[in-house]
Structure formats: structure tokens, C-alpha cells
mmCIF file of C-alpha atoms in Angstrom:
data_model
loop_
_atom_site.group_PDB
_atom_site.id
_atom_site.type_symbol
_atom_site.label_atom_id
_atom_site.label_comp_id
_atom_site.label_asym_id
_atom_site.label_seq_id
_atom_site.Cartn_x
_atom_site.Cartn_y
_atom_site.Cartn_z
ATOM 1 C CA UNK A 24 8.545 7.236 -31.863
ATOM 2 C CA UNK A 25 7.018 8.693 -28.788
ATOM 3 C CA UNK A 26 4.164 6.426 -29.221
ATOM 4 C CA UNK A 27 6.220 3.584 -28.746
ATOM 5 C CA UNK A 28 7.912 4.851 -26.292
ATOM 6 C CA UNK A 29 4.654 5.736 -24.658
ATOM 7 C CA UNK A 30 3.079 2.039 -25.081
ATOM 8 C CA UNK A 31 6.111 0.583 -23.329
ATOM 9 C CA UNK A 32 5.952 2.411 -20.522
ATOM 10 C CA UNK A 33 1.753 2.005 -20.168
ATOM 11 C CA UNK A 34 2.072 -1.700 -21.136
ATOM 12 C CA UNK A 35 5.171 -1.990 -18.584
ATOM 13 C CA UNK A 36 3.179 -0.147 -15.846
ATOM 14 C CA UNK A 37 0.056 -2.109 -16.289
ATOM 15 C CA UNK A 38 2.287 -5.823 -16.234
ATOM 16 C CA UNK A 39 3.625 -4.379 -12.617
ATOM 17 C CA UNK A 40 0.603 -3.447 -11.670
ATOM 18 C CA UNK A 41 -1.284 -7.014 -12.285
ATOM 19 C CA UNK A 42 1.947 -8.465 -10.939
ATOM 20 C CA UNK A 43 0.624 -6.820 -7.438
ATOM 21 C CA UNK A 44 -2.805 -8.139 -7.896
ATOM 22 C CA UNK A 45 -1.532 -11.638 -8.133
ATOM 23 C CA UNK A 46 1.122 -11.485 -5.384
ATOM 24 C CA UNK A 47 -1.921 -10.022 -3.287
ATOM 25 C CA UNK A 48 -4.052 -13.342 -4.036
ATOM 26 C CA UNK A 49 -1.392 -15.505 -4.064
ATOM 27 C CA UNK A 50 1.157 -14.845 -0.976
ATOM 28 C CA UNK A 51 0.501 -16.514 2.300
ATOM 29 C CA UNK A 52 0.078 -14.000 5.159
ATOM 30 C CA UNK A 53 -0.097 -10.400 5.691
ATOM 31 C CA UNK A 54 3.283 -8.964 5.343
ATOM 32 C CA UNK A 55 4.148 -10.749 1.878
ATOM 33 C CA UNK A 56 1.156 -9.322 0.489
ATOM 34 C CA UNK A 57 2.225 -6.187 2.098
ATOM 35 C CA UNK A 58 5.765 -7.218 -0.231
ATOM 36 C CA UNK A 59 3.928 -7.439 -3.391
ATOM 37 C CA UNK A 60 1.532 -4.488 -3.507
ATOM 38 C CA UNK A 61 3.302 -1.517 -1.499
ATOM 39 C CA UNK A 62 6.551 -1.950 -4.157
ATOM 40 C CA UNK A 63 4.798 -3.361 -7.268
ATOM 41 C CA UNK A 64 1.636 -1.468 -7.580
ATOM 42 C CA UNK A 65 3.770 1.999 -6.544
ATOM 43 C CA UNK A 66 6.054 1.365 -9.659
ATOM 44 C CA UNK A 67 3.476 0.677 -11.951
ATOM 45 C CA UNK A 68 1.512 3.780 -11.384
ATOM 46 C CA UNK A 69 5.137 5.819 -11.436
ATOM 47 C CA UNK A 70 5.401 4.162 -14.830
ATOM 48 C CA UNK A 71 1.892 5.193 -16.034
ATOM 49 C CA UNK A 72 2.765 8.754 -14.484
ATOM 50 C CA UNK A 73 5.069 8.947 -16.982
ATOM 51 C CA UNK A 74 3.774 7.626 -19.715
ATOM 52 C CA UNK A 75 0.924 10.737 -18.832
ATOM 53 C CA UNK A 76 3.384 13.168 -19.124
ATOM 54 C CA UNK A 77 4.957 12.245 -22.494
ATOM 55 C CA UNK A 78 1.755 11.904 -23.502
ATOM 56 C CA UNK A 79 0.758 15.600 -22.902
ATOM 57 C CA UNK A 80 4.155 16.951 -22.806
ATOM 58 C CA UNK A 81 2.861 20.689 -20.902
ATOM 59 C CA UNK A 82 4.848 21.688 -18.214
ATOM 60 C CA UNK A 83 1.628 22.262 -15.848
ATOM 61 C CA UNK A 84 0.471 18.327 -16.600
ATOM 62 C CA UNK A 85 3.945 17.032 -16.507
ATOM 63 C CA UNK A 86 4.295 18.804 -12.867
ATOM 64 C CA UNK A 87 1.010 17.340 -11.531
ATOM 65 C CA UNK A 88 2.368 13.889 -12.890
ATOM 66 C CA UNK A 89 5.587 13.402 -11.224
ATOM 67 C CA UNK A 90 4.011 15.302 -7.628
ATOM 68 C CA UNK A 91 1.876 12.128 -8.190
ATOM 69 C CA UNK A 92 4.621 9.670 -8.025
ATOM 70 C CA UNK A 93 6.481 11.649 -5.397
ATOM 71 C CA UNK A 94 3.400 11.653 -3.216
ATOM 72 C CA UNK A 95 3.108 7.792 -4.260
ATOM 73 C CA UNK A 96 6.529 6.935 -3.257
ATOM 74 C CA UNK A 97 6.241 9.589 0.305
ATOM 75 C CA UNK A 98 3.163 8.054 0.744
ATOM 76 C CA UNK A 99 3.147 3.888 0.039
ATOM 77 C CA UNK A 100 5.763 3.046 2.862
ATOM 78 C CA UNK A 101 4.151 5.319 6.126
ATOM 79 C CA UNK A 102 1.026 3.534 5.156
ATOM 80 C CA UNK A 103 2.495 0.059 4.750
ATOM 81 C CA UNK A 104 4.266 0.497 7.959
ATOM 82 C CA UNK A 105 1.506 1.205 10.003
ATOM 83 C CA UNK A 106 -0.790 -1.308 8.299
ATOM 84 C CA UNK A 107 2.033 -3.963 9.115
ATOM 85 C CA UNK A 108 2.441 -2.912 12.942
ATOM 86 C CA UNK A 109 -1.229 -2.664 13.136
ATOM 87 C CA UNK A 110 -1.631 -6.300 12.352
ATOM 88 C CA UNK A 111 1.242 -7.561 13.796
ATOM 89 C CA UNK A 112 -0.818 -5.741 17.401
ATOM 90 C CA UNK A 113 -3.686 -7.340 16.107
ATOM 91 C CA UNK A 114 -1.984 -10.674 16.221
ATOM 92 C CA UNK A 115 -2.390 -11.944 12.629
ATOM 93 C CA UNK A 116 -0.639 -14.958 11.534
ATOM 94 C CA UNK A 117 2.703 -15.408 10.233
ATOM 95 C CA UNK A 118 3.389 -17.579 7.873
ATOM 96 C CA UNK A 119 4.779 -21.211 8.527
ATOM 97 C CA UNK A 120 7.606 -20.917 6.546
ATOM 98 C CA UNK A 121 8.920 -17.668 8.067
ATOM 99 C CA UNK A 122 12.733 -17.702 9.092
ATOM 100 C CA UNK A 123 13.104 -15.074 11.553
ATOM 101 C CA UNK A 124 10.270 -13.007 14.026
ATOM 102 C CA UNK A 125 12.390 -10.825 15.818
ATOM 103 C CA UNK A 126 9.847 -9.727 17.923
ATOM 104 C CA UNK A 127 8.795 -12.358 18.813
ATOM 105 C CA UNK A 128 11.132 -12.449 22.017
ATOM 106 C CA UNK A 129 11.157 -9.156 23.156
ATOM 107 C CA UNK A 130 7.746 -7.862 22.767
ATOM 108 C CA UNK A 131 4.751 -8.309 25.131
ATOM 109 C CA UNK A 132 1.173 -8.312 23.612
ATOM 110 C CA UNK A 133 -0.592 -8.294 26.989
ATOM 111 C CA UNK A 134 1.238 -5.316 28.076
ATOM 112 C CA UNK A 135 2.350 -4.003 24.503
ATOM 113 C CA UNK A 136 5.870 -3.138 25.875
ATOM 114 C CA UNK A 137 8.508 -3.877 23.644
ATOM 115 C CA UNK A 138 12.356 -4.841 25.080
ATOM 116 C CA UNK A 139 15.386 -4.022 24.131
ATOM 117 C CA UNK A 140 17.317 -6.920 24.922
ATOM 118 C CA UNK A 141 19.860 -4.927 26.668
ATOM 119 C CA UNK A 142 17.940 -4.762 30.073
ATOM 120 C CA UNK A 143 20.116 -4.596 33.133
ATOM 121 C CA UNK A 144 18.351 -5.240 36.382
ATOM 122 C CA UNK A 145 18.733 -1.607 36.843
ATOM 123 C CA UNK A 146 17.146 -0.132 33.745
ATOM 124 C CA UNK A 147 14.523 -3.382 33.801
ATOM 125 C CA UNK A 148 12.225 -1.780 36.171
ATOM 126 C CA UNK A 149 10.355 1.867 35.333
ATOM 127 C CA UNK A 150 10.107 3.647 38.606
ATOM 128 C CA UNK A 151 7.073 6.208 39.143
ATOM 129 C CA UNK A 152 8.397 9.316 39.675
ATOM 130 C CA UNK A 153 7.245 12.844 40.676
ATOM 131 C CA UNK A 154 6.617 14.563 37.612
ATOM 132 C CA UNK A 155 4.595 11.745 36.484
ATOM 133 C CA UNK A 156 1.081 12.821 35.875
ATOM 134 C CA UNK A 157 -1.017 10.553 38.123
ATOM 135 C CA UNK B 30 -1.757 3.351 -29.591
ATOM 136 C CA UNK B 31 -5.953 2.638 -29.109
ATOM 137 C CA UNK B 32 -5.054 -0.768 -28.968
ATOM 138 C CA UNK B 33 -2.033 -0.912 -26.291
ATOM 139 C CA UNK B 34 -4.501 1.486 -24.154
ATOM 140 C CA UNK B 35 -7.305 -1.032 -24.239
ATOM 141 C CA UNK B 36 -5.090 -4.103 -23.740
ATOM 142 C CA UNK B 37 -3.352 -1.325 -20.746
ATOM 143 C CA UNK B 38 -7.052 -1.196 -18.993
ATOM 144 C CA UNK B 39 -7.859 -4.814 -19.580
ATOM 145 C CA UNK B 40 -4.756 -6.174 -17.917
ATOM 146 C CA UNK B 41 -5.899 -3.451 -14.764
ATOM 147 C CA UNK B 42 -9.526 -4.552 -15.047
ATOM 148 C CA UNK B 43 -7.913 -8.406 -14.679
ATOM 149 C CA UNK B 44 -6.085 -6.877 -11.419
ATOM 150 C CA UNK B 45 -8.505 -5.194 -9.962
ATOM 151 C CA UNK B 46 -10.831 -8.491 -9.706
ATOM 152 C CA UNK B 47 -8.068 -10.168 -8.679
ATOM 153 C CA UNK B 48 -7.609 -7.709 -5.685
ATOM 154 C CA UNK B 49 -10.965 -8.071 -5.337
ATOM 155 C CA UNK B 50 -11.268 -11.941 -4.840
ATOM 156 C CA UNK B 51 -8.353 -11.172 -1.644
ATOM 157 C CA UNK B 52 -10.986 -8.874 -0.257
ATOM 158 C CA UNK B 53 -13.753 -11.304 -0.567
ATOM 159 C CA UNK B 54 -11.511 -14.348 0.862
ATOM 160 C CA UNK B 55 -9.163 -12.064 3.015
ATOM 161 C CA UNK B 56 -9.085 -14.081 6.266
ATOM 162 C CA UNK B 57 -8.558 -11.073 8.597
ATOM 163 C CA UNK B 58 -9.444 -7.670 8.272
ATOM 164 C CA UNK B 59 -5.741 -5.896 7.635
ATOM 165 C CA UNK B 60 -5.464 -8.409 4.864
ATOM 166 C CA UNK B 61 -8.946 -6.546 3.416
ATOM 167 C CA UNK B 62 -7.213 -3.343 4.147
ATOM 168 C CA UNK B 63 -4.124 -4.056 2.409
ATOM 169 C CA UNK B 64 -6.659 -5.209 -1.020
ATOM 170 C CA UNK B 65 -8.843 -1.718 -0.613
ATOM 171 C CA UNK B 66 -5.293 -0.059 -0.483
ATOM 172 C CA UNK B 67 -4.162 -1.879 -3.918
ATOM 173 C CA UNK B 68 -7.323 -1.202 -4.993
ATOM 174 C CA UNK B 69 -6.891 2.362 -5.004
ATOM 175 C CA UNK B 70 -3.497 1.912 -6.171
ATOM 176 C CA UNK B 71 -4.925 0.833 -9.178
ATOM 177 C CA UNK B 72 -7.616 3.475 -9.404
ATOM 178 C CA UNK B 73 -4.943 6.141 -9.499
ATOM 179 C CA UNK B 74 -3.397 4.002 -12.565
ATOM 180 C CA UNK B 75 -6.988 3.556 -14.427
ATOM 181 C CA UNK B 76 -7.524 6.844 -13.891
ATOM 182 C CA UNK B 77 -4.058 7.856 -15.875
ATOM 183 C CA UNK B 78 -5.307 5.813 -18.632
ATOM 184 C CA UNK B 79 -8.090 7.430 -19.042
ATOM 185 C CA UNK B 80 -6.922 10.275 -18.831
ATOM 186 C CA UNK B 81 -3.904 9.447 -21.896
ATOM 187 C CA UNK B 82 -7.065 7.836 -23.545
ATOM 188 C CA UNK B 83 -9.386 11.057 -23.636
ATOM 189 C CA UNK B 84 -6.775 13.158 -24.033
ATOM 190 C CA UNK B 85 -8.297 15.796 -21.371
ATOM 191 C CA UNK B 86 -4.943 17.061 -18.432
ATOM 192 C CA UNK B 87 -7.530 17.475 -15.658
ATOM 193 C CA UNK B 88 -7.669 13.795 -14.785
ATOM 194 C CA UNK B 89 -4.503 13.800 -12.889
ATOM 195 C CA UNK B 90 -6.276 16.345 -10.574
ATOM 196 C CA UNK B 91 -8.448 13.348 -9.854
ATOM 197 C CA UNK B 92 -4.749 10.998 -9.662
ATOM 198 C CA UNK B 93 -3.906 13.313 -6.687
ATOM 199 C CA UNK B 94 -6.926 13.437 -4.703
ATOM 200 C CA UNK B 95 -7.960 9.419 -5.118
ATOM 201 C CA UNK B 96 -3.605 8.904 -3.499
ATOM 202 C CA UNK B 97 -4.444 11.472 -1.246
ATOM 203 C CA UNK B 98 -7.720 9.719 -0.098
ATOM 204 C CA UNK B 99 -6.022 6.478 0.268
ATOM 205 C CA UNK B 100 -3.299 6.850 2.323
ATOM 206 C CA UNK B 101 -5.932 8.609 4.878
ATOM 207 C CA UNK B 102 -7.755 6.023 4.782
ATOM 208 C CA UNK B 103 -5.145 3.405 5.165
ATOM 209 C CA UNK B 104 -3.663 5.561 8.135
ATOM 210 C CA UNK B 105 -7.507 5.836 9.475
ATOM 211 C CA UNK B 106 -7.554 2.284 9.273
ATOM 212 C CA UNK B 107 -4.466 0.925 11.169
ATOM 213 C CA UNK B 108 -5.782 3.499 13.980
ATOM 214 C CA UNK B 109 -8.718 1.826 14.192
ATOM 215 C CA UNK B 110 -6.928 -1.418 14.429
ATOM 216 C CA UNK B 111 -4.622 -0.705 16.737
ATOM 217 C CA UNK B 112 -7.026 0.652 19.153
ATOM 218 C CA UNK B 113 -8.886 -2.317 19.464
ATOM 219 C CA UNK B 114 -12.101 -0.761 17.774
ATOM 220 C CA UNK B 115 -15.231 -3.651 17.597
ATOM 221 C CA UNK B 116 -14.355 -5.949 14.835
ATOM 222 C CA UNK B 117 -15.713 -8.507 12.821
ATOM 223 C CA UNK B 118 -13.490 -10.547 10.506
#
């Protein structure tokens, strides 16, 4: 029973996992590859996690296991993140097809200030002021 | 059970040359970064396998370290990037 149980959850786990792989080949710019491997390839190793642990089935193993997958799912989205603004800065292409850029408008890449949109003439301007360090 | 484990690591093998072909063709470098990342992804999920398939617990010890390893050097690598290191797609 356990076995089964077991299988399902490796052969489940391993299907995710090579759904990543493709969506990594097959999407058409950065950030939809970003899509498929950050939330597809995290789930199937949670899934394998588990599998490990009902396959051992010792409190010590089962502990390591699911730190994994917290550390996985802590983990996956920082590193996406910063991979995503990192190559928005670096300017890589967005896909034709995309429906919305909301930076687009408001952020500068010579000066890599980013705008609100709620500027007033007041607030637009950034005064030097005393305390500044030089 | 053997045979769900060996279709298990064929299906990851199949991934991980997929992966693989995106870091070969990857037209820019974060697109290469995001394939190493997946790549260690799946790593950290042969590595399980194995570990099921050999039936010895201190594998996951090596689960830990290999996630640990790649989110530093995902972070290491969007530094890089943003900093505007020498590059050469």
C-alpha cells in the first residue's frame, strides 16, 4: 500500500519536474521560463521530499525532508525575484505577445530611477541637503 | 517499486537534457542562469531518488547542501548582473 502510495508521489514529482524542463525550452522570453521552473520544478522536488520520507518513515529523515521543501519553497521565489529584476536591468527582451509592462513608463534605465506616478512638481525634484554625505 | 524508480530517473535524466539544450541555445545570459538554477532543481530531486533507491538517509544531507548552494549561486549571479560585471552572451 505504501508502495503505491510512494510510486505516485515519485512518478507525480518526476512528471512536474520534466514539465519545468519543457516550459524552460519551450517559453519565449525570460520571465515565462522564470513561470515554468521557479513553481513547477519546486513542487516536484516537494513531491519527491515526500515520497523520501514515507519511504524511510524515521523521524530524523522525515525532519531533514520537509526542512528541504521549506527551504525550497523560502528559497525558489527570493531567487526568482532577483534573477527577474536582474534581467529586466539588464534589458532582456520581452516577449511580443506581452499585454502589460508596467514599468515600462515609469522607470529610467539610464538613470535606474524608478517613478511613482504620483509625482507632484514638488516631490519631482530630490534636493541635496546637509546631511547628505558628499 | 525498482521499476517506477528507474522510469522516476529516466523521465529526470529526459529533463535535465532538456534544461540543458536552454543553456546551450539560451540567447542571453539570465536565461543560462535561470537553466543552471533548474538544473540544480533537479539535482536536489535525482539526488532523493537515489537516495529512496539505495535505501541509505544520509543523501538528503546532500538534498540540503546542493538547495543551499543554488540559491547562493543564483543570488551571486543576479549581483553580478546587476552590477554590470564584463559579459559575454
Amino acid at each position: 500500500m505504501i508502495d503505491v502510495v510512494k510510486s505516485l508521489f515519485l512518478l507525480s514529482g518526476a512528471g512536474f519536474m520534466l514539465m519545468a524542463a519543457v516550459g524552460v525550452l519551450r517559453m519565449p522570453d525570460l520571465l515565462t521560463r522564470m513561470h515554468a521552473t521557479t513553481k513547477a520544478a519546486t513542487l516536484g522536488v516537494a513531491l519527491i521530499m515526500v515520497a523520501v520520507s514515507l519511504h524511510f518513515a524515521e523521524v530524523a529523515v522525515v525532519a531533514r525532508a520537509f526542512g528541504v521543501i521549506v527551504f525550497l519553497l523560502m528559497t525558489a521565489p527570493v531567487a526568482a525575484h532577483v534573477i527577474g529584476r536582474a534581467g529586466y536591468f539588464v534589458g532582456s527582451k520581452l516577449w511580443s505577445g506581452t499585454v502589460k509592462d508596467e514599468l515600462r513608463p515609469n522607470y529610467d534605465p539610464l538613470t535606474h530611477e524608478l517613478k511613482s506616478g504620483l509625482e507632484t512638481e514638488a516631490n519631482a525634484t530630490r534636493e541635496t541637503r546637509d546631511t547628505d554625505t558628499p | 517499486m525498482d521499476i517506477v524508480i528507474v522510469i522516476t530517473l529516466a523521465v529526470m535524466s529526459v529533463s535535465l537534457c532538456l534544461a540543458f539544450i536552454r543553456l546551450v541555445l539560451g540567447p542571453s545570459l539570465p536565461d543560462r542562469v535561470v537553466a543552471l538554477e533548474l538544473f540544480s532543481t533537479l539535482i536536489v530531486g535525482i539526488i532523493g531518488v537515489v537516495a529512496i533507491m539505495t535505501d541509505v538517509a544520509s543523501f538528503i544531507d546532500v538534498t540540503i547542501v546542493m538547495a543551499l548552494m543554488a540559491f547562493l549561486a543564483a543570488i551571486g549571479f543576479a549581483r553580478f548582473l546587476e552590477r554590470g560585471g564584463p559579459r559575454d552572451d
